[in-house]
Each structure stands twice: as C-alpha cells, then as structure tokens.
Amino acid sequence: MPHLSAPLAPGAVPFAGHAPALLRDPTGWLSRCAETGHPVQQVRLWNRPGVLVTDPELAHTVLVTRTDAFDKDGHFYGNARTVLGDILGVAPGPLNLRLRRRLQPAFHRTRIVEAVPAMCLEARRLVEGWRAGRRIDAMEAVAPYVHRSAVRTMLPVVPTAEVDRLAAASERLLSSLYLCALLPARAMPLLERRLRPALEALRRAEATALPKYRDDPRAAGLLAALTAAGPDDPGEPLSAAEVGDYFVSLLMASGESTHSALAWLLHHLARHQDLQQRIADEIAEAAPDGPGTHADLSRMPFLHSTIVETLRLRPPTWMLVRTAVRPAELGGHRLPAGTDVYLSPHQFHHDPAAYPDPADFVPARWPESGPSARDHTYLPFGAGPRKCPGDHFAMASVAVVTATLLAKWRLLPAGSAPRVRFRTVQVPVRCRLTVRAR
Ligand code: HEM
C-alpha cells in the first residue's frame, strides 16, 4: 500500500478501516474527524487508501485549482463508467471538458426561463391529486413531479403517454446506481445487463425525438440546444446516440438530488409553521394561484433563501470524491497516485465558525442575493469545472413545486423526525406529513 504521511482519522478498525464508521453514522464520524483539527486525515475504506479533507480552502484546491492532479477516477467512477459508459457526470476530466462545453447552451438562462411553464404544469398536476387530511411520505409524494418534470423539460416533444414510462426507467437506474460504490468491478457487467433495458428506453426516446427537433429548429426543451451546432464542431450537430447520452447523464444527475432537496424542504417547512406562513404570504402576493412563469419566482426571495438554507443543512450530495491521478501534495502531505480524496459539503456546512448554530434551520441567515461564489464553505452544487451545471435549473424546479403546493395546502408534521439514509445522496426516510387546506 502506498505510504501516506497524514495522521489517521479516528474510528478505524482492523481490515475494514473506516468503512463501518462511515456506514453506521457518517455525519457523527465527520464531526469527530473535524474536531481533531487536522485538515488532511488518512482514511481507509477496506483496502483503498484515501484522505479526508476537512479544510474548505484545501477542498477548493482539489475541486478548482488542481484539477490536473485530482479527477473523477477510482472505484465508484470506474464502475459507473462500465455501467453507463463515458457519459458527462462520470467521464474523466479532458473528455468531460469537451462534453460540458457542448452542453453550455442547454443551461443558458433563456432555456431555464422557457422550462418553468412545463415545471408549473407538472407541479399543478401533482398538487391537484392531493386531498385535505391526507397523510403523505415526502419522498414518495413528490417523486412523480421530479421524474416527469425532468423528462418534460428536457424533451418536451415526447408524447405524454411516454413520459411516465421514461420517468420509471430513470427512477430504476437511479435506485441502483449506488451499487457502483458497494460492489466490486467484476460485478459491473452483471449490473449493466440488469439496467440495460432502462438505459436503452431512455436512449431510444432521444433517437425518436431528434428528427422532430431537426424539423423544427425553434423547438423548446433543454436538449433542443444540443441538436444545433456547438462551439466544438461548427456546423456539425450531435448524433442521436450522443444526445441520448446527454439525456441519460442529466436524468441521472438531476433526479435523486432534486428529489432529496425537495423532500427535506417540505420536512423543514412542516416543522416551522411560522416560516411556512411567511412563504405562503409571499406567494399570495407574487402569484396567488401559484407560479406560472420564471418572473413569478423572482418575486419570492424568502422562498429562495429557504431553499438555500435547506441545501446547507441537508446537502443531497453529502460527500464528493476525487482521486489523485498523479503524485500530488495537499496541505503539506504527499499523496501517491491512486489516493482517493473525500470532501464533505455536509461537514463544511456544519462548521460553527462559518454558520453559527449550524444545526438550526435559519433561512434569514442568508442575504437576499444568496451565498457568494467566493464562499468556499457552501458547496451544495460542488465547485470548479465539475460544478453542477443544473444549479439554476434545480433551484427553479424546487421553487416551482413548493410555491404551487403552498398556494393551496398547509403541511404539518405527522410523526417523529425522519431517519436519514446516506447513499450517493442523503434522503429522509419515513418523512410523514399531513396535508391541510390553506
Ligand atoms: C438540488 C438539486 C441538485 C443538487 C444538490 C446537485 C448537486 C450536484 C453536485 C454536488 C455536483 C458535483 C459532483 C462532484 O463534483 O463530484 C453535481 C454535478 C452534476 N449535476 Fe447536479 N445537482 C442538482 C440538480 C441537478 C440538475 C437539475 C441537473 C440537470 C438538469 C444536474 C446535472 C448535473 C450534472 C450533469 C453533473 C455532473 C457535472 C460534471 O461532472 O461535469 N444537477 N450536481
């Protein structure tokens, strides 16, 4: 095993290293590591050597300034590439750079503004199905919105009957992706065979949609931007297979994280009736029947702060992982090539020096303009060249459904606090709420 000079993080046991501590109580373990005061600590998950970085400035070095040395590589990303192919979210740096450059027009502000009415339609469809007095589970209740609105905003030319089938395929892939972290590489061809029907359904949808886009260059939808010529290949539109890969990447990257953020937000609002009422008043003033356009959302600054605070307290992507692809130095420690580097947005977001009373839900801690890009302690969307390209899209999607819901319904807690399940994202389990007419 390569030699690592950093001090050992607390909680290691023989053979499995820190894996049991990380599986049993990840956030408790992260706080114990932060309390040691060591900015770089040695971590071992089974036989894989790694380091945990607890200093936000060093995390910035890994994610932003030294991307030549730290890349998405190692066990999880290697396995994910076997299953999904070299798609955007898992591709190594140089290929990712090319894929992202091509994606840029899809996330231009005008595309997000255009996508909001489709989100609003799906949000209304969801909320109209609810009844007063009904008890819901936050994750289950919002799942149809999350998956349908993702398909609809990316590929609006897909027929309505097809949306639910594609949403189910996307849900199926998402619920199995964490197996790439747990299973050995030799199990990946088997996992790939199990998931192939869902993957092919998504790729086929794009192939069917593409000719419709080519017939109508003004067609809406995020992926429509990709069917036009891009800066890399002037005059050379992408093939159906390439656009299909983007569709799969975006559905994979957006689904679970948006789903979890939304469920956590509903949980916090149910437990803070004063904040819920303040948002309901804001909505009543800005868009009494619920939002219909992006302009409506911009008149709801307190709802925005509430989402920002939810992502601080419960960042869906609670751990980011990179691997040293060459020998590197970090915080005065030598890292041999192949060392995994773990950085936890959850841990940074709970640092009392940056966020007083970090366990409290306090949207008012944020200025109306939201967090500053210079703040290296706030990382719900990551940072650097791999930062989430869908951040504004996600903020709009969560705001749309929350505002539509609160325009009509009041949420109350129904039962004890949810348990947290930590996989690639952290989700609330058994988050029970009661719906009452407003
Ligand atoms: C609240 C919702 C969301 C959260 C918290 C979130 C968070 C993140 C984070 C932390 C990363 C960086 C991962 C890393 O550096 O290892 C990421 C990457 C990514 N996200 Fe999001 N995301 C959200 C929604 C979305 C949406 C709606 C889309 C697309 C429509 C999207 C597309 C992507 C893609 C494609 C990547 C991979 C980027 C790359 O590797 O270059 N995300 N997201």
Short mmCIF file of C-alpha atoms and ligand atoms in Angstrom, two decimals:
data_model
loop_
_atom_site.label_atom_id
_atom_site.label_comp_id
_atom_site.label_asym_id
_atom_site.label_seq_id
_atom_site.Cartn_x
_atom_site.Cartn_y
_atom_site.Cartn_z
CA MET A 1 0.00 0.00 0.00
CA PRO A 2 1.42 3.48 -0.84
CA HIS A 3 2.70 5.48 2.11
CA LEU A 4 0.54 8.39 3.32
CA SER A 5 2.01 10.93 5.71
CA ALA A 6 -1.28 12.42 7.04
CA PRO A 7 -2.47 11.46 10.58
CA LEU A 8 -5.03 8.66 10.78
CA ALA A 9 -8.68 9.76 11.11
CA PRO A 10 -10.49 8.48 14.23
CA GLY A 11 -12.66 5.35 14.16
CA ALA A 12 -10.59 2.89 12.09
CA VAL A 13 -10.93 -0.85 12.78
CA PRO A 14 -8.69 -3.67 11.52
CA PHE A 15 -9.37 -4.90 7.97
CA ALA A 16 -12.42 -2.70 7.12
CA GLY A 17 -10.70 0.55 8.20
CA HIS A 18 -13.19 3.45 8.42
CA ALA A 19 -15.94 1.72 6.39
CA PRO A 20 -18.03 0.67 9.46
CA ALA A 21 -17.85 4.19 10.98
CA LEU A 22 -18.83 5.74 7.66
CA LEU A 23 -21.71 3.33 7.13
CA ARG A 24 -23.03 3.43 10.72
CA ASP A 25 -23.06 7.18 11.42
CA PRO A 26 -21.48 9.22 8.61
CA THR A 27 -22.22 12.69 9.96
CA GLY A 28 -21.19 11.77 13.53
CA TRP A 29 -17.94 10.38 12.16
CA LEU A 30 -17.35 13.52 10.05
CA SER A 31 -17.81 15.75 13.14
CA ARG A 32 -15.32 13.64 15.12
CA CYS A 33 -12.81 13.99 12.27
CA ALA A 34 -13.37 17.78 12.10
CA GLU A 35 -12.85 18.05 15.88
CA THR A 36 -9.31 16.65 15.60
CA GLY A 37 -8.37 19.89 13.82
CA HIS A 38 -6.26 18.07 11.18
CA PRO A 39 -7.07 19.48 7.73
CA VAL A 40 -5.96 16.29 5.95
CA GLN A 41 -6.53 12.89 7.57
CA GLN A 42 -5.75 9.41 6.43
CA VAL A 43 -8.81 7.27 5.70
CA ARG A 44 -9.01 3.63 4.66
CA LEU A 45 -12.12 2.04 3.20
CA TRP A 46 -11.37 -1.69 3.11
CA ASN A 47 -8.09 -1.81 1.19
CA ARG A 48 -8.41 1.57 -0.59
CA PRO A 49 -6.09 4.30 0.71
CA GLY A 50 -7.54 7.78 0.92
CA VAL A 51 -7.63 11.08 2.76
CA LEU A 52 -10.45 13.16 4.17
CA VAL A 53 -10.05 16.91 3.66
CA THR A 54 -11.73 18.95 6.42
CA ASP A 55 -10.44 22.37 5.40
CA PRO A 56 -12.60 24.25 2.82
CA GLU A 57 -9.57 26.03 1.30
CA LEU A 58 -7.86 22.69 0.62
CA ALA A 59 -11.15 21.37 -0.78
CA HIS A 60 -11.08 24.36 -3.14
CA THR A 61 -7.58 23.30 -4.23
CA VAL A 62 -8.82 19.78 -5.04
CA LEU A 63 -12.03 20.81 -6.83
CA VAL A 64 -10.95 24.02 -8.53
CA THR A 65 -7.24 24.80 -8.78
CA ARG A 66 -5.57 21.37 -9.11
CA THR A 67 -7.98 19.50 -11.40
CA ASP A 68 -4.90 18.32 -13.34
CA ALA A 69 -3.99 16.18 -10.30
CA PHE A 70 -7.44 15.32 -8.85
CA ASP A 71 -10.08 13.81 -11.12
CA LYS A 72 -13.17 11.62 -11.04
CA ASP A 73 -11.45 8.23 -11.11
CA GLY A 74 -11.12 5.29 -8.72
CA HIS A 75 -13.59 2.61 -7.65
CA PHE A 76 -17.01 4.33 -7.96
CA TYR A 77 -16.34 6.24 -11.17
CA GLY A 78 -14.62 3.25 -12.81
CA ASN A 79 -17.64 1.08 -12.03
CA ALA A 80 -20.13 3.76 -13.09
CA ARG A 81 -18.36 4.06 -16.47
CA THR A 82 -18.68 0.31 -17.03
CA VAL A 83 -22.44 0.55 -16.45
CA LEU A 84 -23.32 3.93 -18.01
CA GLY A 85 -20.48 4.48 -20.48
CA ASP A 86 -18.26 7.58 -20.56
CA ILE A 87 -21.14 9.99 -20.02
CA LEU A 88 -20.86 13.55 -18.75
CA GLY A 89 -21.11 13.13 -14.95
CA VAL A 90 -18.60 10.27 -14.75
CA ALA A 91 -16.25 10.91 -17.71
CA PRO A 92 -12.60 11.74 -16.89
CA GLY A 93 -11.54 15.43 -16.94
CA PRO A 94 -10.42 16.07 -20.55
CA LEU A 95 -13.45 14.28 -22.08
CA ASN A 96 -15.75 15.95 -19.53
CA LEU A 97 -14.44 19.37 -20.56
CA ARG A 98 -15.44 18.73 -24.18
CA LEU A 99 -18.87 17.36 -23.22
CA ARG A 100 -19.55 20.32 -20.91
CA ARG A 101 -18.55 22.91 -23.47
CA ARG A 102 -21.11 21.41 -25.80
CA LEU A 103 -23.78 21.40 -23.05
CA GLN A 104 -23.42 25.10 -22.20
CA PRO A 105 -26.25 26.42 -24.43
CA ALA A 106 -28.69 23.96 -22.85
CA PHE A 107 -28.34 25.73 -19.48
CA HIS A 108 -28.45 29.28 -20.80
CA ARG A 109 -30.79 31.41 -18.68
CA THR A 110 -33.33 31.67 -21.51
CA ARG A 111 -33.66 27.85 -21.60
CA ILE A 112 -34.42 27.81 -17.86
CA VAL A 113 -36.96 30.61 -18.23
CA GLU A 114 -38.60 28.61 -21.06
CA ALA A 115 -38.63 25.42 -18.97
CA VAL A 116 -40.53 26.92 -16.00
CA PRO A 117 -44.08 26.74 -17.52
CA ALA A 118 -43.62 22.97 -18.12
CA MET A 119 -42.47 22.57 -14.49
CA CYS A 120 -45.55 24.54 -13.35
CA LEU A 121 -47.84 22.24 -15.34
CA GLU A 122 -46.38 19.14 -13.71
CA ALA A 123 -46.48 20.77 -10.26
CA ARG A 124 -50.22 21.54 -10.69
CA ARG A 125 -50.87 18.01 -11.86
CA LEU A 126 -49.19 16.70 -8.69
CA VAL A 127 -50.91 19.01 -6.25
CA GLU A 128 -54.39 18.60 -7.76
CA GLY A 129 -54.24 14.91 -6.89
CA TRP A 130 -53.88 15.63 -3.15
CA ARG A 131 -56.83 15.65 -0.69
CA ALA A 132 -57.23 17.55 2.61
CA GLY A 133 -56.36 15.43 5.63
CA ARG A 134 -54.22 13.07 3.56
CA ARG A 135 -51.02 11.73 5.13
CA ILE A 136 -48.09 11.61 2.77
CA ASP A 137 -44.49 10.46 2.77
CA ALA A 138 -42.45 13.43 1.46
CA MET A 139 -40.18 11.34 -0.81
CA GLU A 140 -42.99 9.23 -2.29
CA ALA A 141 -45.36 12.17 -2.70
CA VAL A 142 -43.03 14.31 -4.82
CA ALA A 143 -41.44 11.50 -6.88
CA PRO A 144 -43.91 11.81 -9.82
CA TYR A 145 -43.17 15.54 -10.11
CA VAL A 146 -39.40 15.08 -10.01
CA HIS A 147 -39.20 12.45 -12.73
CA ARG A 148 -41.97 13.75 -15.01
CA SER A 149 -40.82 17.36 -14.92
CA ALA A 150 -37.24 16.30 -15.73
CA VAL A 151 -38.36 14.35 -18.82
CA ARG A 152 -40.79 17.09 -19.90
CA THR A 153 -38.36 19.98 -19.59
CA MET A 154 -35.56 18.18 -21.38
CA LEU A 155 -37.61 16.56 -24.14
CA PRO A 156 -41.00 18.30 -24.47
CA VAL A 157 -41.58 16.60 -27.84
CA VAL A 158 -42.02 13.23 -26.09
CA PRO A 159 -45.73 12.23 -26.11
CA THR A 160 -47.49 12.45 -22.73
CA ALA A 161 -48.13 8.69 -22.63
CA GLU A 162 -44.38 8.11 -22.93
CA VAL A 163 -43.36 10.47 -20.10
CA ASP A 164 -44.33 8.10 -17.27
CA ARG A 165 -42.54 5.16 -18.90
CA LEU A 166 -39.34 7.19 -19.23
CA ALA A 167 -39.74 8.59 -15.71
CA ALA A 168 -39.96 4.97 -14.43
CA ALA A 169 -36.83 3.98 -16.39
CA SER A 170 -34.95 6.93 -14.90
CA GLU A 171 -36.13 6.01 -11.38
CA ARG A 172 -35.00 2.42 -11.93
CA LEU A 173 -31.48 3.47 -12.92
CA LEU A 174 -31.19 5.93 -10.05
CA SER A 175 -32.23 3.43 -7.42
CA SER A 176 -29.40 1.05 -8.47
CA LEU A 177 -26.55 3.49 -9.08
CA TYR A 178 -25.21 3.37 -5.50
CA LEU A 179 -24.32 -0.30 -6.15
CA CYS A 180 -21.36 1.01 -8.18
CA ALA A 181 -19.84 2.18 -4.86
CA LEU A 182 -20.54 -1.04 -2.97
CA LEU A 183 -19.91 -3.85 -5.47
CA PRO A 184 -16.54 -4.97 -6.89
CA ALA A 185 -15.62 -4.16 -10.51
CA ARG A 186 -16.19 -7.78 -11.56
CA ALA A 187 -19.93 -7.44 -10.68
CA MET A 188 -20.40 -4.48 -13.06
CA PRO A 189 -21.11 -6.40 -16.30
CA LEU A 190 -23.97 -8.12 -14.43
CA LEU A 191 -25.34 -4.81 -13.14
CA GLU A 192 -25.01 -3.34 -16.63
CA ARG A 193 -27.10 -6.23 -18.07
CA ARG A 194 -29.80 -5.69 -15.41
CA LEU A 195 -30.02 -1.97 -16.14
CA ARG A 196 -29.69 -2.19 -19.94
CA PRO A 197 -33.46 -2.17 -20.69
CA ALA A 198 -33.93 1.08 -18.72
CA LEU A 199 -30.86 2.67 -20.35
CA GLU A 200 -31.99 1.64 -23.83
CA ALA A 201 -35.50 3.02 -23.25
CA LEU A 202 -34.01 6.44 -22.46
CA ARG A 203 -31.59 6.39 -25.37
CA ARG A 204 -34.35 5.32 -27.80
CA ALA A 205 -36.57 8.20 -26.65
CA GLU A 206 -33.93 10.66 -27.75
CA ALA A 207 -33.49 8.92 -31.09
CA THR A 208 -37.25 9.27 -31.74
CA ALA A 209 -37.29 12.90 -30.64
CA LEU A 210 -34.31 14.03 -32.69
CA PRO A 211 -35.93 14.12 -36.16
CA LYS A 212 -38.74 16.28 -34.68
CA TYR A 213 -36.15 18.78 -33.47
CA ARG A 214 -34.41 18.79 -36.82
CA ASP A 215 -37.77 19.60 -38.49
CA ASP A 216 -38.43 22.48 -36.12
CA PRO A 217 -35.30 24.42 -35.11
CA ARG A 218 -37.39 26.55 -32.72
CA ALA A 219 -38.46 23.52 -30.66
CA ALA A 220 -38.24 24.02 -26.90
CA GLY A 221 -36.51 21.90 -24.26
CA LEU A 222 -33.04 21.77 -22.76
CA LEU A 223 -31.80 19.15 -25.19
CA ALA A 224 -33.02 21.06 -28.24
CA ALA A 225 -29.96 23.27 -27.74
CA LEU A 226 -27.74 20.24 -28.32
CA THR A 227 -29.21 19.37 -31.70
CA ALA A 228 -27.90 22.63 -33.11
CA ALA A 229 -24.23 23.12 -33.99
CA GLY A 230 -21.94 23.60 -30.99
CA PRO A 231 -18.71 25.60 -30.48
CA ASP A 232 -16.56 22.45 -30.78
CA ASP A 233 -17.93 21.30 -34.11
CA PRO A 234 -19.22 24.25 -36.10
CA GLY A 235 -21.94 23.04 -38.43
CA GLU A 236 -21.78 19.51 -37.02
CA PRO A 237 -24.84 18.64 -34.93
CA LEU A 238 -24.57 15.80 -32.43
CA SER A 239 -25.76 12.33 -33.35
CA ALA A 240 -28.85 10.74 -31.74
CA ALA A 241 -26.57 8.47 -29.69
CA GLU A 242 -24.59 11.44 -28.34
CA VAL A 243 -27.71 13.41 -27.42
CA GLY A 244 -29.09 10.19 -25.87
CA ASP A 245 -26.04 10.05 -23.61
CA TYR A 246 -26.65 13.65 -22.51
CA PHE A 247 -30.28 12.77 -21.75
CA VAL A 248 -29.18 9.83 -19.57
CA SER A 249 -26.47 11.94 -17.82
CA LEU A 250 -28.85 14.75 -16.98
CA LEU A 251 -31.61 12.46 -15.75
CA MET A 252 -29.12 10.55 -13.58
CA ALA A 253 -27.50 13.65 -12.14
CA SER A 254 -30.70 15.60 -11.56
CA GLY A 255 -33.20 13.04 -10.28
CA GLU A 256 -32.15 11.95 -6.82
CA SER A 257 -30.58 15.23 -5.74
CA THR A 258 -33.60 17.35 -6.68
CA HIS A 259 -35.87 14.71 -5.11
CA SER A 260 -33.99 14.74 -1.81
CA ALA A 261 -33.70 18.56 -1.67
CA LEU A 262 -37.44 18.89 -2.17
CA ALA A 263 -38.35 16.29 0.46
CA TRP A 264 -36.02 17.93 3.04
CA LEU A 265 -37.51 21.33 2.29
CA LEU A 266 -41.06 20.05 2.90
CA HIS A 267 -39.87 18.44 6.13
CA HIS A 268 -38.41 21.72 7.43
CA LEU A 269 -41.43 23.77 6.39
CA ALA A 270 -43.81 21.38 8.18
CA ARG A 271 -41.76 21.79 11.36
CA HIS A 272 -41.52 25.60 11.08
CA GLN A 273 -45.10 26.82 10.67
CA ASP A 274 -44.00 30.49 11.03
CA LEU A 275 -41.62 30.19 8.07
CA GLN A 276 -44.21 28.25 6.05
CA GLN A 277 -46.76 31.03 6.65
CA ARG A 278 -44.23 33.71 5.65
CA ILE A 279 -43.62 31.92 2.34
CA ALA A 280 -47.36 31.39 1.79
CA ASP A 281 -47.86 35.17 2.28
CA GLU A 282 -45.06 35.87 -0.19
CA ILE A 283 -46.71 33.56 -2.76
CA ALA A 284 -50.16 35.11 -2.16
CA GLU A 285 -48.65 38.47 -3.10
CA ALA A 286 -46.45 37.34 -6.01
CA ALA A 287 -48.66 34.70 -7.68
CA PRO A 288 -51.89 33.92 -5.74
CA ASP A 289 -52.82 30.91 -7.93
CA GLY A 290 -49.30 29.51 -7.77
CA PRO A 291 -46.42 30.34 -10.12
CA GLY A 292 -46.74 30.14 -13.89
CA THR A 293 -43.52 31.78 -15.07
CA HIS A 294 -39.91 32.40 -14.07
CA ALA A 295 -40.77 36.06 -13.35
CA ASP A 296 -43.22 34.87 -10.64
CA LEU A 297 -40.36 33.03 -8.90
CA SER A 298 -38.15 36.10 -8.87
CA ARG A 299 -40.78 37.79 -6.65
CA MET A 300 -40.32 35.10 -3.96
CA PRO A 301 -36.93 35.92 -2.36
CA PHE A 302 -37.74 34.35 1.02
CA LEU A 303 -38.66 31.05 -0.63
CA HIS A 304 -35.26 31.23 -2.36
CA SER A 305 -33.44 31.74 0.98
CA THR A 306 -35.35 28.79 2.42
CA ILE A 307 -34.13 26.54 -0.38
CA VAL A 308 -30.55 27.83 0.06
CA GLU A 309 -30.76 27.01 3.79
CA THR A 310 -32.22 23.53 3.12
CA LEU A 311 -29.26 22.79 0.85
CA ARG A 312 -26.91 23.97 3.59
CA LEU A 313 -28.44 21.85 6.33
CA ARG A 314 -29.03 18.77 4.16
CA PRO A 315 -26.86 18.97 1.03
CA PRO A 316 -28.09 15.99 -1.04
CA THR A 317 -24.56 15.24 -2.28
CA TRP A 318 -23.07 14.98 1.19
CA MET A 319 -19.68 13.62 0.07
CA LEU A 320 -17.60 14.41 -3.03
CA VAL A 321 -14.81 12.09 -4.12
CA ARG A 322 -11.80 12.65 -6.32
CA THR A 323 -8.72 10.52 -6.91
CA ALA A 324 -5.10 11.68 -7.26
CA VAL A 325 -4.30 10.75 -10.86
CA ARG A 326 -0.61 11.61 -10.28
CA PRO A 327 1.53 12.07 -7.15
CA ALA A 328 0.37 15.30 -5.52
CA GLU A 329 0.90 17.44 -2.43
CA LEU A 330 -2.02 18.63 -0.29
CA GLY A 331 -1.74 20.66 2.91
CA GLY A 332 1.92 19.65 3.27
CA HIS A 333 1.21 15.91 2.79
CA ARG A 334 2.37 13.75 -0.09
CA LEU A 335 -0.44 11.81 -1.81
CA PRO A 336 0.65 8.94 -4.09
CA ALA A 337 -1.24 8.47 -7.38
CA GLY A 338 -4.37 6.40 -6.73
CA THR A 339 -5.19 8.03 -3.37
CA ASP A 340 -8.91 8.78 -3.02
CA VAL A 341 -9.74 12.24 -1.67
CA TYR A 342 -13.01 12.71 0.24
CA LEU A 343 -14.58 16.13 0.84
CA SER A 344 -17.88 16.56 2.61
CA PRO A 345 -20.13 19.57 1.84
CA HIS A 346 -22.22 18.39 4.82
CA GLN A 347 -19.23 18.79 7.14
CA PHE A 348 -18.31 22.24 5.77
CA HIS A 349 -21.96 23.36 6.08
CA HIS A 350 -21.97 22.43 9.79
CA ASP A 351 -18.83 24.31 10.78
CA PRO A 352 -19.94 26.63 13.64
CA ALA A 353 -17.24 29.14 12.69
CA ALA A 354 -18.91 29.65 9.30
CA TYR A 355 -22.54 29.01 10.35
CA PRO A 356 -23.44 29.87 13.99
CA ASP A 357 -25.86 27.28 15.49
CA PRO A 358 -25.27 25.11 12.44
CA ALA A 359 -27.95 22.50 13.30
CA ASP A 360 -30.72 25.15 13.28
CA PHE A 361 -32.85 25.87 10.21
CA VAL A 362 -32.50 29.64 9.74
CA PRO A 363 -33.23 30.93 6.20
CA ALA A 364 -32.76 34.51 7.47
CA ARG A 365 -29.02 33.85 7.84
CA TRP A 366 -28.74 34.40 4.07
CA PRO A 367 -28.74 37.78 2.32
CA GLU A 368 -31.42 38.16 -0.36
CA SER A 369 -28.73 37.75 -3.02
CA GLY A 370 -27.92 34.26 -1.64
CA PRO A 371 -24.48 32.76 -1.00
CA SER A 372 -21.42 34.33 -2.55
CA ALA A 373 -19.45 32.34 -5.14
CA ARG A 374 -16.33 33.28 -3.16
CA ASP A 375 -17.62 31.42 -0.11
CA HIS A 376 -15.74 28.13 -0.17
CA THR A 377 -17.73 26.74 2.76
CA TYR A 378 -21.02 26.48 0.81
CA LEU A 379 -20.85 23.59 -1.67
CA PRO A 380 -24.27 22.01 -2.31
CA PHE A 381 -23.56 22.10 -6.05
CA GLY A 382 -19.82 21.41 -5.81
CA ALA A 383 -17.24 23.78 -7.31
CA GLY A 384 -14.83 24.16 -10.20
CA PRO A 385 -15.11 22.70 -13.69
CA ARG A 386 -17.29 19.80 -12.43
CA LYS A 387 -19.71 22.09 -10.57
CA CYS A 388 -23.33 21.16 -11.15
CA PRO A 389 -24.42 22.70 -14.47
CA GLY A 390 -28.07 22.31 -13.39
CA ASP A 391 -27.90 24.51 -10.25
CA HIS A 392 -30.23 27.28 -11.51
CA PHE A 393 -32.49 24.72 -13.13
CA ALA A 394 -32.72 22.81 -9.82
CA MET A 395 -33.43 25.95 -7.77
CA ALA A 396 -36.25 26.84 -10.19
CA SER A 397 -37.70 23.33 -10.16
CA VAL A 398 -37.78 23.11 -6.34
CA ALA A 399 -39.24 26.64 -6.05
CA VAL A 400 -41.99 25.91 -8.61
CA VAL A 401 -43.37 22.84 -6.89
CA THR A 402 -43.06 24.30 -3.37
CA ALA A 403 -44.85 27.51 -4.35
CA THR A 404 -47.59 25.59 -6.21
CA LEU A 405 -48.09 23.38 -3.18
CA LEU A 406 -48.11 26.12 -0.52
CA ALA A 407 -50.53 28.26 -2.57
CA LYS A 408 -53.15 25.59 -1.87
CA TRP A 409 -52.05 23.41 1.02
CA ARG A 410 -50.58 23.67 4.52
CA LEU A 411 -48.14 20.97 5.63
CA LEU A 412 -47.94 19.63 9.17
CA PRO A 413 -45.60 17.03 10.63
CA ALA A 414 -47.23 13.63 11.16
CA GLY A 415 -44.99 11.52 13.35
CA SER A 416 -41.44 11.56 14.59
CA ALA A 417 -38.44 13.05 12.76
CA PRO A 418 -37.36 11.04 9.69
CA ARG A 419 -34.36 8.75 9.65
CA VAL A 420 -31.60 9.71 7.20
CA ARG A 421 -30.37 7.24 4.59
CA PHE A 422 -26.93 8.05 3.22
CA ARG A 423 -26.22 6.71 -0.24
CA THR A 424 -24.87 8.83 -3.09
CA VAL A 425 -27.34 11.42 -1.73
CA GLN A 426 -28.84 11.78 1.75
CA VAL A 427 -32.59 11.21 1.82
CA PRO A 428 -35.22 11.43 4.58
CA VAL A 429 -36.82 8.05 5.28
CA ARG A 430 -40.38 7.91 6.64
CA CYS A 431 -40.83 11.66 6.46
CA ARG A 432 -44.57 11.72 7.21
CA LEU A 433 -46.61 14.87 6.69
CA THR A 434 -50.30 15.78 6.83
CA VAL A 435 -51.86 17.98 4.14
CA ARG A 436 -54.48 20.56 5.19
CA ALA A 437 -56.32 23.14 3.07
CA ARG A 438 -54.84 26.61 3.47
C1 HEM B 1 -30.94 20.26 -5.75
C2 HEM B 1 -30.55 19.62 -6.82
C3 HEM B 1 -29.14 19.31 -7.20
C4 HEM B 1 -28.03 19.21 -6.40
C5 HEM B 1 -27.93 19.40 -4.90
C6 HEM B 1 -26.92 18.88 -7.28
C7 HEM B 1 -25.61 18.72 -6.84
C8 HEM B 1 -24.56 18.41 -7.67
C9 HEM B 1 -23.18 18.30 -7.24
C10 HEM B 1 -22.68 18.50 -5.82
C11 HEM B 1 -22.44 18.01 -8.33
C12 HEM B 1 -20.92 17.89 -8.38
C13 HEM B 1 -20.46 16.50 -8.08
C14 HEM B 1 -18.96 16.40 -7.95
O1 HEM B 1 -18.24 17.40 -8.05
O2 HEM B 1 -18.48 15.28 -7.72
C15 HEM B 1 -23.34 17.88 -9.45
C16 HEM B 1 -22.97 17.52 -10.72
C17 HEM B 1 -23.83 17.44 -11.78
N1 HEM B 1 -25.15 17.83 -11.81
FE1 HEM B 1 -26.25 18.42 -10.22
N2 HEM B 1 -27.37 18.79 -8.57
C18 HEM B 1 -28.73 19.06 -8.57
C19 HEM B 1 -29.55 19.10 -9.66
C20 HEM B 1 -29.16 18.92 -10.96
C21 HEM B 1 -29.99 19.10 -12.13
C22 HEM B 1 -31.45 19.55 -12.07
C23 HEM B 1 -29.24 18.78 -13.22
C24 HEM B 1 -29.59 18.79 -14.68
C25 HEM B 1 -30.75 19.14 -15.18
C26 HEM B 1 -27.93 18.40 -12.74
C27 HEM B 1 -26.90 17.98 -13.54
C28 HEM B 1 -25.64 17.67 -13.08
C29 HEM B 1 -24.58 17.11 -13.92
C30 HEM B 1 -24.70 16.77 -15.41
C31 HEM B 1 -23.46 16.96 -13.10
C32 HEM B 1 -22.11 16.41 -13.49
C33 HEM B 1 -21.19 17.52 -13.88
C34 HEM B 1 -19.81 17.06 -14.30
O3 HEM B 1 -19.32 16.03 -13.84
O4 HEM B 1 -19.21 17.80 -15.08
N3 HEM B 1 -27.92 18.51 -11.37
N4 HEM B 1 -24.63 18.16 -9.02
#
